[in-house]
Tab-separated table of C-alpha atoms in Angstrom:
chain	number	residue	atom	x	y	z
K	1	GLY	CA	191.352	83.111	105.832
K	2	LYS	CA	191.604	84.509	102.281
K	3	LEU	CA	189.463	82.511	99.695
K	4	VAL	CA	191.135	82.307	96.388
K	5	ARG	CA	188.382	80.430	94.300
K	6	PHE	CA	184.591	80.734	94.663
K	7	VAL	CA	182.574	77.872	93.151
K	8	THR	CA	178.678	77.977	93.024
K	9	ALA	CA	175.872	75.781	92.084
K	10	GLY	CA	172.233	76.792	91.811
K	11	MET	CA	173.117	80.306	90.826
K	12	ASP	CA	172.153	81.568	87.467
K	13	GLU	CA	175.045	83.079	85.093
K	14	GLU	CA	173.614	86.653	85.350
K	15	THR	CA	173.722	86.559	89.007
K	16	ARG	CA	177.110	84.798	89.177
K	17	SER	CA	178.445	87.611	86.797
K	18	ARG	CA	177.385	90.286	89.147
K	19	LEU	CA	179.705	89.064	91.767
K	20	GLN	CA	182.881	90.985	91.146
K	21	THR	CA	184.754	90.076	94.247
K	22	LEU	CA	185.229	86.786	96.195
K	23	PRO	CA	183.883	86.375	99.584
K	24	SER	CA	186.341	87.651	102.054
K	25	GLY	CA	186.664	84.703	104.475
K	26	LYS	CA	185.534	86.952	107.217
K	27	GLY	CA	182.405	86.737	109.631
K	28	LEU	CA	180.312	83.668	109.042
K	29	LEU	CA	182.523	82.159	106.326
K	30	GLY	CA	185.543	82.646	108.654
K	31	VAL	CA	183.746	80.706	111.258
K	32	VAL	CA	182.826	77.798	108.852
K	33	LEU	CA	186.521	77.403	108.059
K	34	ARG	CA	186.766	76.006	111.525
K	35	GLU	CA	183.619	74.340	112.440
K	36	PRO	CA	180.202	73.609	111.058
K	37	LEU	CA	177.306	76.285	111.438
K	38	ARG	CA	173.600	76.267	110.815
K	39	LEU	CA	171.468	79.277	111.124
K	40	ALA	CA	167.580	79.572	110.629
K	41	ASN	CA	168.160	83.107	109.602
K	42	LEU	CA	171.622	84.385	109.133
K	43	ASN	CA	170.412	88.034	109.080
K	44	ASP	CA	169.843	87.709	112.666
K	45	ASP	CA	173.556	86.860	113.343
K	46	PRO	CA	176.098	89.845	113.765
K	47	ARG	CA	178.592	87.794	111.908
K	48	SER	CA	176.722	87.856	108.805
K	49	ILE	CA	179.515	89.720	106.909
K	50	GLY	CA	182.041	89.060	104.344
K	51	PHE	CA	179.769	88.158	101.383
K	52	PRO	CA	180.390	90.019	98.111
K	53	PRO	CA	178.204	92.810	96.802
K	54	HIS	CA	175.048	91.539	94.764
K	55	HIS	CA	175.248	88.147	96.404
K	56	PRO	CA	171.761	86.579	96.309
K	57	VAL	CA	169.471	87.295	99.593
K	58	MET	CA	170.035	84.391	102.028
K	59	ARG	CA	168.051	83.368	105.024
K	60	SER	CA	168.716	79.855	106.137
K	61	PHE	CA	172.295	78.851	106.197
K	62	LEU	CA	174.432	75.716	106.655
K	63	GLY	CA	178.215	75.764	106.366
K	64	VAL	CA	180.859	73.126	107.026
K	65	PRO	CA	184.724	73.460	106.663
K	66	ILE	CA	186.676	71.330	104.042
K	67	THR	CA	189.464	69.917	105.861
K	68	TRP	CA	191.906	67.058	105.583
K	69	HIS	CA	194.066	65.805	108.538
K	70	GLY	CA	194.170	69.248	110.041
K	71	GLN	CA	194.604	71.144	106.662
K	72	THR	CA	191.898	73.615	105.718
K	73	TYR	CA	191.091	73.858	102.106
K	74	GLY	CA	188.070	75.963	102.156
K	75	ASN	CA	184.217	75.764	103.316
K	76	LEU	CA	180.959	74.547	101.732
K	77	TYR	CA	178.060	76.605	102.375
K	78	LEU	CA	174.234	76.120	101.554
K	79	THR	CA	171.428	78.615	101.649
K	80	GLU	CA	167.736	78.653	101.031
K	81	LYS	CA	166.756	74.983	101.477
K	82	TYR	CA	164.358	74.093	98.676
K	83	ASP	CA	161.399	73.356	100.972
K	84	GLY	CA	161.828	76.519	102.984
K	85	GLU	CA	162.732	74.743	105.978
K	86	ALA	CA	165.622	75.203	108.238
K	87	PHE	CA	168.650	72.917	107.646
K	88	SER	CA	168.505	69.860	110.060
K	89	GLU	CA	171.325	67.906	111.652
K	90	GLU	CA	170.879	65.280	108.875
K	91	ASP	CA	171.612	68.046	106.374
K	92	GLU	CA	174.785	68.888	108.410
K	93	ARG	CA	175.841	65.350	108.494
K	94	LEU	CA	175.516	65.051	104.669
K	95	ALA	CA	177.115	68.386	104.134
K	96	THR	CA	180.041	67.231	106.366
K	97	THR	CA	180.452	63.980	104.535
K	98	PHE	CA	180.380	65.736	101.224
K	99	ALA	CA	183.049	68.111	102.412
K	100	ALA	CA	185.270	65.243	103.482
K	101	GLN	CA	184.915	63.789	100.163
K	102	ALA	CA	185.737	67.006	98.481
K	103	ALA	CA	188.853	67.268	100.746
K	104	ALA	CA	190.061	63.817	100.012
K	105	ALA	CA	189.618	64.695	96.313
K	106	ILE	CA	191.537	67.959	96.621
K	107	GLU	CA	194.232	66.145	98.592
K	108	SER	CA	194.492	63.434	95.985
K	109	ALA	CA	194.677	66.122	93.072
K	110	ARG	CA	197.512	67.866	94.874
K	111	SER	CA	199.301	64.645	95.514
K	112	VAL	CA	199.156	63.647	91.933
K	113	GLU	CA	200.444	67.169	91.101
K	114	ASN	CA	203.108	66.942	93.537
K	115	LEU	CA	204.242	63.492	92.359
K	116	ARG	CA	204.266	64.815	88.550
K	117	SER	CA	206.208	67.867	89.803
K	118	LEU	CA	208.716	65.496	91.548
K	119	GLU	CA	208.887	63.118	88.659
K	120	GLU	CA	209.651	66.278	86.355
K	121	SER	CA	212.291	67.439	88.697
K	122	GLN	CA	213.834	63.879	88.877
K	123	ARG	CA	213.600	63.801	85.054
K	124	ARG	CA	215.420	67.009	84.710
K	125	GLU	CA	218.180	65.966	87.356
K	126	ARG	CA	218.738	62.796	85.420
K	127	GLN	CA	219.088	64.575	81.989
K	128	HIS	CA	221.510	67.093	83.646
K	129	ALA	CA	223.559	64.131	84.945
K	130	GLU	CA	223.537	62.213	81.712
K	131	LEU	CA	224.550	65.580	79.844
K	132	LEU	CA	227.386	66.152	82.431
K	133	GLN	CA	228.493	62.561	82.206
K	134	ARG	CA	228.742	62.957	78.426
K	135	VAL	CA	230.550	66.298	78.694
K	136	ILE	CA	233.211	64.701	81.334
K	137	ALA	CA	233.717	61.664	78.980
K	138	ALA	CA	234.069	63.924	76.047
K	139	GLN	CA	236.655	66.001	78.034
K	140	GLU	CA	238.594	62.933	79.053
K	141	GLU	CA	238.680	61.387	75.434
K	142	GLU	CA	239.949	64.897	74.320
K	143	ARG	CA	242.587	65.017	76.924
K	144	LYS	CA	243.637	61.483	76.124
K	145	ARG	CA	243.900	62.332	72.369
K	146	VAL	CA	245.806	65.549	72.991
K	147	ALA	CA	248.157	63.868	75.376
K	148	ARG	CA	248.911	61.054	72.900
K	149	GLU	CA	249.528	63.684	70.267
K	150	LEU	CA	251.996	65.625	72.347
K	151	HIS	CA	253.622	62.274	73.208
K	152	ASP	CA	253.723	60.585	69.915
K	153	HIS	CA	254.326	63.461	67.676
K	154	THR	CA	255.531	66.773	69.181
K	155	GLY	CA	257.606	64.788	71.655
K	156	GLN	CA	259.214	62.753	69.060
K	157	SER	CA	260.067	65.902	67.053
K	158	LEU	CA	261.588	67.451	70.060
K	159	THR	CA	263.598	64.263	70.614
K	160	SER	CA	265.003	64.296	66.943
K	161	LEU	CA	265.846	67.921	67.384
K	162	ILE	CA	267.682	67.361	70.605
K	163	ILE	CA	269.578	64.470	68.985
K	164	GLY	CA	270.560	66.617	66.060
K	165	LEU	CA	271.663	69.606	68.268
K	166	ARG	CA	273.818	67.163	70.460
K	167	ARG	CA	275.503	66.024	67.301
K	168	LEU	CA	275.938	69.493	65.941
K	169	GLU	CA	277.254	70.607	69.238
K	170	ALA	CA	280.004	67.873	69.088
K	171	GLU	CA	280.893	68.842	65.613
K	172	GLN	CA	281.643	72.576	66.457
K	173	ASP	CA	285.319	73.458	66.920
K	174	ALA	CA	284.886	77.013	68.102
K	175	GLU	CA	283.857	77.318	71.742
K	176	PRO	CA	281.398	80.226	71.188
K	177	ALA	CA	279.388	78.153	68.538
K	178	ARG	CA	279.565	74.834	70.722
K	179	THR	CA	278.267	77.043	73.725
K	180	ALA	CA	275.455	78.566	71.461
K	181	VAL	CA	274.308	75.110	70.342
K	182	ARG	CA	274.535	73.754	73.863
K	183	GLN	CA	272.072	76.408	74.929
K	184	MET	CA	269.593	75.626	72.237
K	185	ARG	CA	269.966	71.858	73.081
K	186	LEU	CA	269.225	72.612	76.805
K	187	GLN	CA	266.259	74.852	75.859
K	188	ALA	CA	265.016	72.055	73.702
K	189	SER	CA	265.276	69.615	76.710
K	190	ARG	CA	263.507	71.704	78.931
K	191	ALA	CA	260.621	72.119	76.438
K	192	LEU	CA	260.577	68.322	76.147
K	193	GLU	CA	260.348	67.921	79.811
K	194	GLU	CA	257.553	70.554	79.961
K	195	LEU	CA	255.893	68.806	77.177
K	196	HIS	CA	255.914	65.334	79.078
K	197	HIS	CA	254.531	67.158	81.989
K	198	LEU	CA	251.773	68.698	80.163
K	199	ALA	CA	250.897	65.541	78.542
K	200	PHE	CA	250.930	63.710	82.103
K	201	GLU	CA	248.681	66.533	83.523
K	202	LEU	CA	246.137	66.079	80.546
K	203	ARG	CA	245.763	62.401	80.859
K	204	PRO	CA	248.645	59.955	82.296
K	205	SER	CA	248.711	56.856	80.133
K	206	VAL	CA	249.682	54.997	83.272
K	207	LEU	CA	246.268	55.444	84.625
K	208	ASP	CA	244.697	53.372	81.765
K	209	ASP	CA	247.653	50.954	81.752
K	210	LEU	CA	248.477	50.160	85.384
K	211	GLY	CA	245.619	51.818	87.347
K	212	LEU	CA	244.713	54.614	89.887
K	213	VAL	CA	247.322	53.904	92.429
K	214	VAL	CA	250.501	53.697	90.151
K	215	ALA	CA	249.266	56.779	88.460
K	216	LEU	CA	248.857	58.744	91.799
K	217	GLN	CA	252.516	57.584	92.913
K	218	ARG	CA	253.833	59.137	89.796
K	219	TYR	CA	251.831	62.315	90.026
K	220	ALA	CA	252.965	62.569	93.645
K	221	GLU	CA	256.616	62.250	92.688
K	222	ASP	CA	256.139	65.026	90.129
K	223	PHE	CA	254.182	67.227	92.421
K	224	ALA	CA	256.593	67.094	95.168
K	225	GLN	CA	259.474	67.735	92.885
K	226	ARG	CA	257.757	70.842	91.336
K	227	THR	CA	256.384	72.426	94.327
K	228	GLY	CA	258.735	71.526	97.166
K	229	ILE	CA	255.764	70.404	99.310
K	230	GLN	CA	256.299	67.154	101.454
K	231	LEU	CA	253.677	64.749	100.220
K	232	HIS	CA	252.559	61.630	102.097
K	233	MET	CA	250.708	58.943	100.247
K	234	ALA	CA	248.980	56.045	101.823
K	235	LEU	CA	247.750	53.950	98.894
K	236	ASP	CA	248.878	50.449	99.963
K	237	ALA	CA	245.432	49.331	100.746
K	238	LEU	CA	244.448	49.412	97.053
K	239	ALA	CA	247.792	48.477	95.634
K	240	GLY	CA	247.310	46.129	92.581
K	241	VAL	CA	243.575	46.767	92.516
K	242	ARG	CA	241.806	47.903	89.394
K	243	LEU	CA	238.711	49.895	89.992
K	244	ASP	CA	235.792	50.900	87.638
K	245	PRO	CA	237.387	53.221	84.895
K	246	ALA	CA	234.960	56.111	85.810
K	247	VAL	CA	235.864	55.872	89.554
K	248	GLU	CA	239.568	55.847	88.816
K	249	ILE	CA	239.444	58.848	86.446
K	250	ALA	CA	237.204	60.571	89.029
K	251	LEU	CA	239.352	60.029	92.164
K	252	TYR	CA	242.674	60.856	90.007
K	253	ARG	CA	241.004	64.282	88.966
K	254	ILE	CA	239.919	64.946	92.499
K	255	VAL	CA	243.331	64.450	93.907
K	256	GLN	CA	245.042	66.362	91.130
K	257	GLU	CA	242.561	69.267	91.542
K	258	ALA	CA	243.014	69.323	95.336
K	259	LEU	CA	246.683	69.116	95.199
K	260	THR	CA	246.806	71.948	92.651
K	261	ASN	CA	244.751	74.026	95.077
K	262	VAL	CA	247.103	73.232	97.761
K	263	ALA	CA	250.122	74.427	95.693
K	264	LYS	CA	248.403	77.541	94.419
K	265	HIS	CA	246.515	78.905	97.432
K	266	ALA	CA	247.371	76.968	100.883
K	267	GLN	CA	250.962	77.976	101.386
K	268	ALA	CA	251.432	74.567	102.853
K	269	HIS	CA	254.586	72.663	103.807
K	270	THR	CA	253.064	69.122	103.802
K	271	ALA	CA	250.098	67.371	102.490
K	272	SER	CA	248.759	63.942	102.447
K	273	VAL	CA	246.614	61.574	100.516
K	274	LEU	CA	244.794	58.685	101.924
K	275	LEU	CA	242.944	56.110	99.900
K	276	GLN	CA	241.311	53.015	101.285
K	277	GLU	CA	238.124	50.601	101.072
K	278	ARG	CA	235.659	50.564	103.884
K	279	ALA	CA	232.746	48.262	104.329
K	280	ASN	CA	230.865	48.974	100.985
K	281	SER	CA	232.702	52.382	99.996
K	282	LEU	CA	236.034	53.922	98.831
K	283	VAL	CA	237.289	56.665	100.876
K	284	LEU	CA	239.721	59.414	99.727
K	285	ILE	CA	241.167	62.036	102.285
K	286	ILE	CA	243.373	64.903	101.125
K	287	GLU	CA	244.914	67.095	103.869
K	288	ASP	CA	247.227	70.009	104.042
K	289	ASP	CA	248.729	72.159	106.807
K	290	GLY	CA	248.219	75.320	104.977
K	291	ARG	CA	246.467	78.744	105.888
K	292	GLY	CA	242.961	77.164	105.279
K	293	PHE	CA	239.860	79.454	104.719
K	294	VAL	CA	236.147	80.018	105.657
K	295	VAL	CA	234.310	77.084	103.931
K	296	PRO	CA	230.854	78.841	103.677
K	297	ASP	CA	232.481	81.698	101.655
K	298	VAL	CA	234.231	79.127	99.298
K	299	ALA	CA	230.926	77.155	98.902
K	300	ALA	CA	228.671	80.312	98.411
K	301	GLY	CA	230.685	82.263	96.025
K	302	ASN	CA	234.278	81.027	95.081
K	303	GLY	CA	233.645	77.509	94.299
K	304	LYS	CA	234.816	77.745	90.826
K	305	HIS	CA	238.097	79.350	91.849
K	306	PHE	CA	238.969	76.332	94.064
K	307	GLY	CA	237.779	73.819	91.776
K	308	LEU	CA	235.171	72.581	94.289
K	309	MET	CA	232.293	72.607	91.724
K	310	GLY	CA	234.046	70.215	89.493
K	311	MET	CA	235.060	67.888	92.348
K	312	GLN	CA	231.526	67.989	93.742
K	313	GLU	CA	229.916	67.118	90.298
K	314	ARG	CA	232.211	64.224	89.594
K	315	VAL	CA	231.395	62.817	93.126
K	316	ALA	CA	227.843	63.351	92.548
K	317	LEU	CA	227.735	61.396	89.338
K	318	LEU	CA	229.102	58.407	91.042
K	319	GLY	CA	226.490	58.712	94.034
K	320	GLY	CA	229.147	59.590	96.488
K	321	LYS	CA	229.498	62.540	98.890
K	322	LEU	CA	232.269	65.297	99.187
K	323	THR	CA	232.910	67.015	102.492
K	324	LEU	CA	235.073	70.081	102.717
K	325	GLU	CA	236.600	71.081	106.123
K	326	SER	CA	238.778	74.152	106.594
K	327	ALA	CA	239.306	77.125	108.869
K	328	PRO	CA	241.650	80.127	108.710
K	329	GLY	CA	244.974	78.836	110.015
K	330	ALA	CA	243.921	75.314	110.331
K	331	GLY	CA	244.664	73.664	107.011
K	332	THR	CA	242.009	71.853	104.635
K	333	THR	CA	240.598	68.500	104.540
K	334	VAL	CA	238.752	67.143	101.519
K	335	TYR	CA	236.778	63.791	102.270
K	336	VAL	CA	235.249	61.859	99.589
K	337	GLU	CA	233.143	58.599	99.927
K	338	LEU	CA	232.101	56.762	96.937
K	339	PRO	CA	229.828	53.599	96.952
K	340	GLN	CA	231.566	50.426	95.740
K	341	ARG	CA	230.773	49.406	92.134
């Protein structure tokens, strides 16, 4: 093995400073990484290699491995017993005991360090989750504010404009003028419809007022009308049930993102959304019969394109799991499971 640290005792600083390299862990030092070894004169042993240049002259030798539950941390070796005698079995027993204590201390220190590293990692993960929660909450509040502004102010202004154009249209005697005003009124009406759709996409007030199921039903109606994709909704199991607001928002956004992907990328004819309670969890399943894709490719490099990252983050913040199943030509299934709160 390769030694990375060489700790000495009983060697003066001058001698220690002359040791420019570490022992190589070969020869005798390699042997005592595996088993104890006692020698009356190590110079008589052909394995007496691996010590660094300028190492003090040695004769008697006792070496034992430093191991802990099969893991080798190094070795402990002693030379030149103070009374000039060879090392005894009792010396070997004491050295082995000391090496075992050293191994336990090393393992304990590593365990403490690993625990600190784990705690630091968990702390960073908690900070990231808290920051992400604040970001998502701020986004939702801003969506709600903008949607309210569009509905209450811009929407009212457009409604007033449409009413005025309708009155002006009725007052026109000449057909060309009446036609021109009618076209302006129709354009204003389309703009109002688009504004209502935009406000609903940003944050439907029905989600806060009536809950997830009603909001999803309204979204499904709008989605089918806009895309022509046949959409089957199975939400009756939670009809009339109000969930935690964070859960309702997360599930609504996941359905919204998944169906947006269906409309943009899947080339699907039909899709379905299933929401139900199971034991201690909520399950959401979104399926389509579109062209599908290779899941590893999306997970590895195109998560942002498909909105997968955002869905995964929302699910993770609520302690749930998201599974994506797809294959070319086989459609796509998004499976979400959240713990009941």
